[in-house]
Coordinates of C-alpha atoms in Angstrom, one line a residue:
R13 CA -60.3 -22.9 38.5
A14 CA -62.6 -26.4 38.6
R15 CA -62.1 -26.9 35.0
E16 CA -58.5 -26.5 35.5
H17 CA -58.5 -29.4 38.7
A18 CA -60.9 -31.4 36.2
E19 CA -58.8 -31.2 33.1
D20 CA -55.7 -31.7 35.4
F21 CA -57.3 -35.0 36.7
A22 CA -58.0 -36.1 33.1
A23 CA -54.6 -36.0 32.0
T24 CA -53.2 -37.8 35.4
L25 CA -55.4 -40.6 34.9
F26 CA -55.2 -40.8 31.1
E27 CA -51.3 -41.2 31.9
S28 CA -51.5 -43.9 34.6
S29 CA -53.6 -45.7 32.6
L30 CA -52.4 -45.8 29.6
Q31 CA -48.5 -46.6 31.9
V32 CA -51.0 -49.7 33.1
W33 CA -52.2 -51.1 30.0
N34 CA -48.7 -50.7 28.8
L35 CA -47.2 -53.0 31.3
Q36 CA -49.9 -55.5 31.1
R37 CA -49.0 -55.3 27.6
V38 CA -45.5 -56.0 28.0
L39 CA -46.3 -58.2 30.5
A40 CA -47.9 -60.6 28.5
K41 CA -46.2 -60.3 25.8
K42 CA -42.5 -61.4 27.4
T43 CA -41.5 -64.3 28.7
D44 CA -38.4 -65.8 31.3
P45 CA -35.8 -66.4 29.4
L46 CA -34.9 -69.5 31.5
T47 CA -38.3 -71.2 32.7
H48 CA -40.1 -69.7 29.7
D49 CA -43.0 -68.7 32.2
C50 CA -44.8 -65.8 30.5
F51 CA -44.4 -62.7 33.1
L52 CA -47.6 -62.8 33.5
D53 CA -48.5 -66.1 34.1
V54 CA -45.9 -65.1 37.2
V55 CA -47.5 -62.3 38.5
L56 CA -50.8 -63.1 38.6
A57 CA -49.5 -66.5 40.2
P58 CA -51.8 -67.4 43.1
R59 CA -50.3 -67.0 46.4
V60 CA -49.9 -69.9 49.0
G61 CA -53.8 -70.0 50.2
Q62 CA -55.2 -68.6 46.8
G63 CA -56.5 -71.3 44.7
D64 CA -56.1 -71.9 41.4
A65 CA -57.4 -69.2 39.3
L66 CA -54.6 -67.8 37.5
R67 CA -55.7 -64.9 34.7
T68 CA -59.3 -63.9 36.2
P69 CA -60.6 -61.0 34.0
Q70 CA -61.1 -59.1 37.8
R71 CA -57.1 -59.5 38.9
L72 CA -55.4 -58.6 35.4
P73 CA -53.2 -55.5 36.4
F74 CA -55.3 -52.8 34.5
A75 CA -58.6 -53.8 36.3
V76 CA -57.1 -54.2 39.0
F77 CA -55.9 -50.3 38.7
W78 CA -59.6 -49.3 36.8
G79 CA -61.5 -50.6 40.3
R80 CA -59.3 -49.1 42.6
M81 CA -59.9 -46.2 40.9
V82 CA -63.3 -46.1 40.7
Q83 CA -63.8 -46.4 44.5
A84 CA -61.2 -44.0 45.2
L85 CA -63.1 -41.5 42.8
Q86 CA -66.1 -42.5 44.8
V87 CA -65.2 -41.6 48.2
S88 CA -63.5 -38.1 46.5
L89 CA -66.7 -37.4 44.9
A90 CA -69.0 -38.3 47.8
R91 CA -66.8 -36.3 49.9
A92 CA -67.1 -33.3 47.3
L93 CA -70.6 -33.8 47.6
G94 CA -70.7 -34.1 50.7
D95 CA -69.0 -30.9 51.6
A96 CA -71.3 -28.8 49.3
N97 CA -74.4 -29.8 50.7
A98 CA -73.5 -29.1 54.2
R99 CA -72.1 -25.3 52.8
G100 CA -75.8 -25.4 51.0
D101 CA -74.1 -24.7 47.4

């Protein structure tokens, strides 16, 4: 049962990662036909008061996705290990 959950998680993680990676690639290649701005630059354009950084590696869509996924996994594993330790497993 645990193996099935792990396999389902891995498959979902792979699919989601691939989707975000492909989105980032498309955004990097496509441009607005009127302004000729790269869509990735538009997506990463700083909001008012955020400074000037555009394509810093930490702001790229895949890096944001991966960072948040790792944080969620850490929380889930800590919770699972805490529950197992509380039960004495």
